[in-house]
Amino acid sequence: MSAPRRVLLLGATGSIGASTLEVMAQLERERGCRFDVIGLAGGSRAEPLAAAAHATGARAVALADTGSPGLPALRASIARIASAADHPIEVLAGDEGIGVLVSRLRPGDLLVNAVVGAAGLRATLMAVRAGVDVALANKESLVAGGALVLPAAAASGARIIPIDSEHAAVHQCLAGARRSDVRRIILTASGGALRDWDHDRAWHATPAEALRHPTWAMGPKVTIDSATMMNKALEIIEAHWLFSLAPQDISAIMHPQSLVHGIVEFGDGSMIAQLGPADMRIPIRQALVGDAAGPALGRLDLESIGALEFRAIDDRRFPAIRLARRVLALGGTAGAIFNAANEAAVALFLGGGIPLGRIVELVAEAIERIPAGPLTDESDIRAADAAARRFIAAEAAADPPGCAAAATCAVPERRPRP
Ligand code: NAD
Ligand code: MG
């Protein structure tokens, strides 16, 4: 019997993290797979992290947040669990603590990066530099730092296996294909919670409304990104790096049913589309074991589905796609600026500080007004990220008072009209 696969899971307390834990347990139960969880990390919530450590037999846990009540609560919970377990469980803290866990990985191990936001970049880079495969949900790693991550992976031989459903679908479609035959890829977009709302109503959607995703249950940031179509913009950039494709060879299309996840078009006009239930456990499992063997995680009943619906993404209603192409044309640190501006704007929206419609506007302003520089190392990304966050805070603070709550905001002359 082969040795268990050593796995480090970052973002263990989130939506992808929870699904990953479920998939690992299922693989152990139903397929006899064995995982040695060398560590689990989360952002700030102690209880789900401690529970996951208990369930997996993890040897170490790390919490990004070093403050109270998270870290003391984690230490107390882990002390209780460790006394019942037959091995000690180490508790680490902060980005440093997470870095210590990543530094323990070696070739043959797997990092599952399910962190949300640019905070996930450091681990991705550390792992690929050490020749460690990364199952990547954290698309922001590639949006901000693809220009560092991909060359580092090529140099070390580390693989980046996409978990993002569209990219996992394309990855599956490409199995056995000659790269020179590929003409373009098509990423599908559900359209998010507000896809059928008109422009003005969507501009003022509340966080509760924008968080009501029609087909996927996900963490808050990616759900808002879906409502603004920023998610697809980020994914176009992610695909550019993952598949070494020119921007014009990556398309996006609206597909409200979320059944077709990705499509590859070949030179002769033939296409391979990947269909499946809208269930993130499928791409996660493929990333963990590298196959699509059963048991099934759900089945599509094509007879009852009847027809598949596709439509163009309206560029005026969803200008985010255009921004992605602008970012790719600018190059350098533009991806880091774009990503950080979006993270900061989404956080402001979720906190009630700006209307939904301001997110894409503010990000567009950031990429035009903050000069993108060359990207040679992580310090370039950190500087660009910080500049974008400062810019968004200052611009949002300059918005008219009450703008976020008002039925008609006084900024509309600056917003793109449909
Ligand atoms: P989530 O908000 O549910 O979970 C995020 C996780 O990251 C949590 O465990 C949180 O504690 C952790 N985290 C936050 N800040 C951190 C920090 N500074 N350091 C370390 N950990 C930190 O998000 P999610 O929906 O699971 O998404 C995770 C990633 O996967 C995102 O990049 C998202 O775009 C991508 N993704 C998610 C889905 C989905 O179905 N949820 C689908 C495709 C891609
Ligand atoms: Mg996706």
XYZ file of N, CA and C in Angstrom, residues 85-192:
324
model
N -6.663 13.085 21.442
C -6.026 12.466 20.267
C -4.734 11.777 20.683
N -4.211 10.922 19.779
C -2.989 10.201 20.155
C -1.735 10.911 19.644
N -1.894 12.163 19.222
C -0.723 12.913 18.764
C -0.899 14.384 19.120
N 0.185 15.121 19.295
C 0.059 16.554 19.600
C -0.424 17.327 18.368
N -1.087 18.455 18.603
C -1.506 19.322 17.494
C -0.897 20.700 17.751
N -0.085 21.117 16.807
C 0.616 22.389 16.937
C -0.332 23.532 16.537
N -0.251 24.659 17.237
C -1.056 25.837 16.869
C -0.109 26.955 16.460
N -0.277 27.423 15.237
C 0.566 28.499 14.714
C -0.318 29.698 14.409
N 0.326 30.875 14.264
C -0.497 32.078 14.094
C 0.088 33.034 13.073
N -0.818 33.759 12.439
C -0.419 34.832 11.531
C 0.072 34.317 10.185
N 0.400 35.253 9.307
C 0.937 34.871 7.996
C 2.213 34.055 8.167
N 2.966 34.408 9.229
C 4.210 33.668 9.482
C 3.919 32.208 9.767
N 2.907 31.990 10.616
C 2.540 30.623 10.988
C 2.093 29.824 9.765
N 1.315 30.461 8.903
C 0.869 29.775 7.683
C 2.088 29.489 6.803
N 3.015 30.456 6.747
C 4.248 30.260 5.971
C 5.056 29.067 6.477
N 5.065 28.879 7.800
C 5.799 27.730 8.371
C 5.184 26.424 7.858
N 3.844 26.375 7.843
C 3.183 25.151 7.348
C 3.534 24.911 5.878
N 3.499 25.982 5.073
C 3.784 25.807 3.636
C 5.237 25.361 3.442
N 6.128 25.884 4.290
C 7.554 25.549 4.122
C 7.830 24.073 4.425
N 6.883 23.399 5.074
C 7.084 21.970 5.366
C 6.716 21.071 4.185
N 6.108 21.648 3.161
C 5.716 20.843 1.994
C 6.940 20.496 1.167
N 6.896 19.293 0.551
C 7.965 18.921 -0.348
C 7.364 18.286 -1.605
N 8.168 18.147 -2.670
C 7.618 17.579 -3.899
C 6.909 16.254 -3.627
N 5.753 16.090 -4.253
C 4.933 14.901 -4.009
C 3.767 15.212 -3.082
N 3.891 16.281 -2.255
C 2.795 16.719 -1.391
C 1.822 17.578 -2.211
N 0.724 17.945 -1.573
C -0.261 18.789 -2.254
C -0.682 19.940 -1.359
N -0.621 21.156 -1.912
C -1.202 22.316 -1.234
C -2.568 22.565 -1.851
N -3.621 22.581 -1.031
C -4.936 23.009 -1.515
C -5.111 24.447 -1.039
N -5.123 25.372 -1.995
C -5.213 26.782 -1.619
C -6.641 27.276 -1.838
N -7.397 27.344 -0.747
C -8.802 27.774 -0.791
C -8.981 29.068 -0.002
N -7.899 29.844 0.078
C -7.963 31.167 0.722
C -8.678 32.107 -0.238
N -9.385 33.094 0.299
C -9.983 34.109 -0.564
C -9.059 35.327 -0.612
N -8.847 35.847 -1.802
C -8.132 37.107 -1.947
C -6.636 36.971 -2.149
N -6.002 38.151 -2.306
C -4.566 38.195 -2.571
C -3.750 37.604 -1.429
N -4.371 37.444 -0.262
C -3.684 36.822 0.878
C -3.200 35.417 0.543
N -3.781 34.818 -0.500
C -3.386 33.449 -0.864
C -2.144 33.366 -1.729
N -1.681 34.496 -2.238
C -0.579 34.466 -3.212
C 0.728 33.911 -2.640
N 1.047 34.345 -1.421
C 2.339 33.968 -0.848
C 2.489 32.444 -0.792
N 1.433 31.777 -0.352
C 1.504 30.312 -0.225
C 1.642 29.657 -1.588
N 0.886 30.156 -2.570
C 0.982 29.574 -3.917
C 2.419 29.678 -4.413
N 2.991 30.859 -4.263
C 4.358 31.082 -4.752
C 5.371 30.213 -4.014
N 5.241 30.171 -2.676
C 6.175 29.351 -1.897
C 6.108 27.899 -2.351
N 4.895 27.398 -2.538
C 4.731 25.982 -2.891
C 5.315 25.695 -4.266
N 4.963 26.496 -5.266
C 5.458 26.161 -6.618
C 6.974 26.325 -6.689
N 7.514 27.278 -5.944
C 8.979 27.424 -5.942
C 9.657 26.189 -5.363
N 8.956 25.516 -4.431
C 9.524 24.311 -3.812
C 9.173 23.049 -4.593
N 8.534 23.202 -5.756
C 8.209 22.031 -6.571
C 6.999 21.265 -6.075
N 6.134 21.962 -5.319
C 4.946 21.302 -4.737
C 3.712 21.620 -5.586
N 2.944 20.593 -5.917
C 1.712 20.796 -6.688
C 0.703 21.601 -5.872
N -0.049 22.450 -6.579
C -1.058 23.278 -5.917
C -2.415 23.023 -6.566
N -3.382 22.601 -5.760
C -4.775 22.552 -6.208
C -5.333 23.936 -5.874
N -5.615 24.697 -6.915
C -5.821 26.140 -6.712
C -7.272 26.573 -6.898
N -7.885 27.003 -5.787
C -9.179 27.690 -5.879
C -8.939 29.195 -5.875
N -7.858 29.605 -5.224
C -7.544 31.015 -5.010
C -7.107 31.694 -6.320
N -8.107 32.065 -7.140
C -7.807 32.645 -8.453
C -7.024 33.940 -8.333
N -7.224 34.645 -7.185
C -6.549 35.933 -7.007
C -5.021 35.784 -7.062
N -4.502 34.598 -6.671
C -3.060 34.309 -6.776
C -2.560 34.574 -8.187
N -3.341 34.113 -9.162
C -2.897 34.222 -10.551
C -3.210 35.597 -11.124
N -4.312 36.190 -10.696
C -4.658 37.522 -11.211
C -3.576 38.526 -10.793
N -3.176 38.440 -9.528
C -2.168 39.392 -9.039
C -0.760 38.957 -9.415
N -0.501 37.650 -9.378
C 0.895 37.214 -9.472
C 1.172 36.118 -10.478
N 0.295 35.955 -11.468
C 0.502 34.897 -12.467
C 1.859 34.993 -13.143
N 2.330 36.220 -13.320
C 3.609 36.416 -14.017
C 4.788 35.896 -13.202
N 4.589 35.712 -11.893
C 5.636 35.094 -11.068
C 5.361 33.607 -10.858
N 4.080 33.276 -10.681
C 3.719 31.902 -10.305
C 4.004 30.910 -11.432
N 3.578 31.251 -12.659
C 3.707 30.271 -13.748
C 5.162 29.979 -14.103
N 6.023 30.999 -14.237
C 7.427 30.693 -14.507
C 8.076 29.896 -13.370
N 7.689 30.201 -12.115
C 8.264 29.451 -10.985
C 7.831 27.996 -11.051
N 6.577 27.750 -11.411
C 6.093 26.368 -11.519
C 6.807 25.654 -12.664
N 6.992 26.354 -13.773
C 7.670 25.721 -14.916
C 9.110 25.360 -14.534
N 9.744 26.227 -13.745
C 11.141 25.978 -13.372
C 11.263 24.803 -12.412
N 10.288 24.657 -11.500
C 10.412 23.597 -10.477
C 9.723 22.300 -10.878
N 8.843 22.384 -11.869
C 8.071 21.191 -12.257
C 6.777 21.048 -11.471
N 6.458 22.023 -10.612
C 5.197 21.957 -9.849
C 4.015 22.139 -10.797
N 2.918 21.449 -10.506
C 1.711 21.614 -11.318
C 0.705 22.479 -10.574
N -0.008 23.286 -11.353
C -1.116 24.044 -10.766
C -2.388 23.437 -11.317
N -3.163 22.822 -10.441
C -4.367 22.104 -10.870
C -5.564 22.969 -10.485
N -6.318 23.429 -11.492
C -7.399 24.356 -11.155
C -8.554 23.685 -10.438
N -9.079 24.399 -9.427
C -10.316 23.974 -8.760
C -11.480 24.821 -9.262
N -11.203 26.056 -9.639
C -12.249 26.927 -10.186
C -12.974 26.123 -11.274
N -14.310 26.068 -11.211
C -15.042 25.069 -12.005
C -14.828 25.224 -13.513
N -14.784 26.468 -13.984
C -14.627 26.685 -15.428
C -13.262 26.204 -15.899
N -12.244 26.482 -15.094
C -10.871 26.128 -15.466
C -10.640 24.629 -15.313
N -11.285 24.055 -14.290
C -11.209 22.604 -14.128
C -11.880 21.932 -15.321
N -12.977 22.517 -15.797
C -13.688 21.963 -16.956
C -12.803 22.036 -18.200
N -12.170 23.174 -18.418
C -11.287 23.328 -19.578
C -10.124 22.345 -19.466
N -9.581 22.217 -18.283
C -8.487 21.278 -18.014
C -8.913 19.863 -18.429
N -10.136 19.493 -18.078
C -10.637 18.161 -18.424
C -10.835 18.033 -19.936
N -11.347 19.096 -20.572
C -11.540 19.076 -22.037
C -10.200 18.960 -22.768
N -9.157 19.499 -22.166
C -7.854 19.528 -22.843
C -7.079 18.218 -22.708
N -7.584 17.319 -21.850
C -6.843 16.059 -21.640
C -6.703 15.334 -22.972
N -5.480 15.059 -23.361
C -5.246 14.336 -24.605
C -5.272 15.203 -25.852
N -5.589 16.486 -25.713
C -5.650 17.365 -26.898
C -4.261 17.910 -27.228
N -4.019 18.118 -28.511
C -2.774 18.806 -28.895
C -2.993 20.295 -28.715
N -2.108 20.937 -27.958
C -2.298 22.367 -27.676
C -2.351 23.191 -28.942
N -1.607 22.769 -29.973
C -1.590 23.545 -31.209
C -2.938 23.474 -31.942
N -3.802 22.505 -31.565
C -5.119 22.399 -32.206
C -6.138 23.355 -31.581
N -5.817 23.879 -30.382
C -6.805 24.677 -29.650
C -6.892 26.079 -30.255
N -8.137 26.464 -30.584
C -8.311 27.815 -31.133
C -8.673 28.801 -30.031
N -9.594 28.405 -29.169
C -9.951 29.285 -28.047
C -10.666 28.476 -26.978
N -10.798 29.086 -25.802
C -11.619 28.469 -24.757
C -12.762 29.424 -24.426
N -13.844 28.857 -23.928
C -15.014 29.661 -23.557
C -15.371 29.343 -22.107
N -15.393 30.370 -21.287
C -15.774 30.217 -19.874
C -17.241 30.599 -19.744
N -18.015 29.818 -19.038
C -19.426 30.163 -18.871
C -19.629 30.966 -17.587
N -20.660 31.818 -17.610
C -20.988 32.657 -16.457
C -22.463 32.507 -16.147
N -22.768 32.280 -14.875
C -24.179 32.153 -14.494
C -24.884 33.506 -14.597
N -24.122 34.583 -14.391
C -24.719 35.919 -14.380
C -24.996 36.418 -12.970
N -24.865 35.518 -11.993
C -24.995 35.935 -10.596
C -26.426 36.271 -10.207
